[in-house]
Coordinates of C-alpha atoms and ligand atoms in Angstrom, one line a residue:
X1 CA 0.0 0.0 0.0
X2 CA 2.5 2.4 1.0
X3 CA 4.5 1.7 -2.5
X4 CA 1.4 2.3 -4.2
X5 CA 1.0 5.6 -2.9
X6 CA 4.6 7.0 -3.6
X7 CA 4.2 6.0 -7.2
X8 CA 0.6 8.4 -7.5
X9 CA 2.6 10.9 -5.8
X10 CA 5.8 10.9 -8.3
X11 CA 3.2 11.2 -11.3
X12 CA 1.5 14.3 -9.7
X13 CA 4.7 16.7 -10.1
X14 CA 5.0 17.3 -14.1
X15 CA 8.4 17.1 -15.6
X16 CA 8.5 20.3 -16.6
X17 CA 8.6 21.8 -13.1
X18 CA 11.7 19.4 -12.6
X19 CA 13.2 20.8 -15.4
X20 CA 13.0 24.4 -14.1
X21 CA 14.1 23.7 -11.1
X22 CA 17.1 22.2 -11.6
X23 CA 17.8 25.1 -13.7
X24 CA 17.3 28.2 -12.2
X25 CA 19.8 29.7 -10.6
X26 CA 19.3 30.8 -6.8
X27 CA 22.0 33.8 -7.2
X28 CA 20.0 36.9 -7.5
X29 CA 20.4 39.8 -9.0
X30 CA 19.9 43.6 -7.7
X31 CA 19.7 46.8 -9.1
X32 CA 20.2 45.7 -12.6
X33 CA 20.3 48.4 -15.3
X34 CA 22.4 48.8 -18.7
X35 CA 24.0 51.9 -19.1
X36 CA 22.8 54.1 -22.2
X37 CA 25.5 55.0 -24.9
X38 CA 25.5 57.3 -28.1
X39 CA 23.9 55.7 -31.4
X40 CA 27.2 55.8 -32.6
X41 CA 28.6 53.4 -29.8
X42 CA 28.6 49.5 -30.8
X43 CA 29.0 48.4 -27.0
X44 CA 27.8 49.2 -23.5
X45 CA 27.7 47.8 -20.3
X46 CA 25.6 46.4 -17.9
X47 CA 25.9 46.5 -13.9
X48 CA 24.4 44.7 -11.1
X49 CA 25.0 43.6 -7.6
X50 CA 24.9 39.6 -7.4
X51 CA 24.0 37.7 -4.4
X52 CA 25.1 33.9 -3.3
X53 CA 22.8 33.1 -0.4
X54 CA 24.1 29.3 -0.6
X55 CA 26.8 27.5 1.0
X56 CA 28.9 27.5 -1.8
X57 CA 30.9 29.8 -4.1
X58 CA 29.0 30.2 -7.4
X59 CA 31.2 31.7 -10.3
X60 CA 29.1 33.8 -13.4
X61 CA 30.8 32.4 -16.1
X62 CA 29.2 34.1 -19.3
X63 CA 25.8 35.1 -20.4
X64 CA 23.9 36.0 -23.3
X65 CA 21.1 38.8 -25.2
X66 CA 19.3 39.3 -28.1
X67 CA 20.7 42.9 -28.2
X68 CA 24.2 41.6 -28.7
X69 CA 26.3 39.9 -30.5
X70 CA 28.3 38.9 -27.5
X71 CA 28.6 39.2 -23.7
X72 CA 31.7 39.0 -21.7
X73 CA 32.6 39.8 -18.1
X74 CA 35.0 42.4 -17.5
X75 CA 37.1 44.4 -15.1
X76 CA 38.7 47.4 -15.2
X77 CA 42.8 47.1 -14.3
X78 CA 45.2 50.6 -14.0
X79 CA 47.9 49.4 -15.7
X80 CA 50.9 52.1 -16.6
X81 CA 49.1 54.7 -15.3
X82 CA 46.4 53.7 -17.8
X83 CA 42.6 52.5 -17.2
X84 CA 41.9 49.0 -19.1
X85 CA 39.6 46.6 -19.5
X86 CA 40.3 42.9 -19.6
X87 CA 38.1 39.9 -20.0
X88 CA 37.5 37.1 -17.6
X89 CA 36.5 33.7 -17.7
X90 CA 34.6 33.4 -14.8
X91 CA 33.6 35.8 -12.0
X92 CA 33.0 34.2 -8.2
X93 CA 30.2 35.1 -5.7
X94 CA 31.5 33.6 -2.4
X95 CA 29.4 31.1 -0.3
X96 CA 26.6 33.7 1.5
X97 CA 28.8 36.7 -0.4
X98 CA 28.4 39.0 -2.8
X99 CA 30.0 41.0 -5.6
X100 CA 29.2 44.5 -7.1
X101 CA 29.5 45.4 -10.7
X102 CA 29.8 48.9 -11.3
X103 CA 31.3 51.6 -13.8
X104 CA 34.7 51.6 -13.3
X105 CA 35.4 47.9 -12.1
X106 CA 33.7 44.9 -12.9
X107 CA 30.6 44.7 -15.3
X108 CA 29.2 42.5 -18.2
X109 CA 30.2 43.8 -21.7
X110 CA 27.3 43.6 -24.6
X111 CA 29.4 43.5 -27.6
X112 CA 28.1 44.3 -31.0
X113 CA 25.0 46.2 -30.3
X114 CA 21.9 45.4 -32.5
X115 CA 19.3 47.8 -33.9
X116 CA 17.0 46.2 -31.7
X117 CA 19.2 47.9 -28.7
X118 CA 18.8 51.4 -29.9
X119 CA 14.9 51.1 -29.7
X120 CA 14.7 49.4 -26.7
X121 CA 13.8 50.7 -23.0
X122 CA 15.1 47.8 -21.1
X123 CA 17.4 44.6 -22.3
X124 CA 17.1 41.1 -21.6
X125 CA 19.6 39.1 -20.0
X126 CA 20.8 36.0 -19.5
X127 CA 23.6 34.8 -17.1
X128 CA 25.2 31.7 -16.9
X129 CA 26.8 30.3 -13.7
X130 CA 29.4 27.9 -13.1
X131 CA 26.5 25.0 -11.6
X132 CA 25.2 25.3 -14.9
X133 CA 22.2 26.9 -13.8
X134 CA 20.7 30.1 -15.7
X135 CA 19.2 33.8 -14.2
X136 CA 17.4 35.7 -16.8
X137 CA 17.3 39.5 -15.6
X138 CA 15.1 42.4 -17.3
X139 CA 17.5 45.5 -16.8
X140 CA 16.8 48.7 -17.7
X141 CA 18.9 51.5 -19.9
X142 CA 19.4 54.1 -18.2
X143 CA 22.4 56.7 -17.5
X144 CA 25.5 55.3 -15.9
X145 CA 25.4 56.2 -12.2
Ligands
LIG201 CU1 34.2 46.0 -20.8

């Protein structure tokens, strides 16, 4: 009897909600917005504060839109008494931590804006974390702050 009634209760929860569990990340996501750039400007930036409330580190490793070709993380490095930016692999939220991207130091780079970009109030965004889970994030353009 009691084997009858586990097999009832494993039919009741449809696959799909396993599926999005297991793949939605539990890193969130504040104060999300994409800086606004010049028509002219074929990239722009886009800066949030992400949170790990889980026992372990979580890294961001990449992440994609529709308003860009591409999407990398970046920092920015003073490097002979020069401001750069360089690209990295992955970017770690410590276990119950938290890292800020902001102008001036870290952020995540849309490359190769599209027309769709120039019309649009907010962007889309997906980012892709080293558990291989996925946080889509509605950000929107605004002036760098
Ligand atoms: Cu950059």
């Amino acid at each position: 009897m009691k084997n009858w009634i586990m097999i009832v209760s494993l039919f009741l929860i449809p696959a799909s909600a396993w599926c999005q569990a297991s793949n939605a990340s539990k890193i969130q996501a504040e104060g999300a917005y994409v800086a606004a750039v010049p028509a002219t400007d074929d990239n722009t930036a886009a800066y949030f504060t992400l949170k790990n409330p889980t026992d372990q580190a979580i890294s961001l490793v990449g992440g994609n839109s529709s308003v860009a070709k591409k999407v990398e993380i970046h920092n920015h490095i003073h490097k002979d008494g020069q401001m750069k930016m360089v690209h990295l692999e992955s970017l770690e939220i410590p276990a119950h931590g938290e890292v800020k991207l902001a102008p001036m130091g870290l952020h995540v780079m849309l490359i190769g804006l599209k027309d769709s970009f120039r019309k649009a109030k907010s962007v889309e965004l997906t980012l892709k974390f080293s558990d291989k889970t996925q946080l889509k994030i509605k950000a929107p353009i605004k002036a760098e702050e």
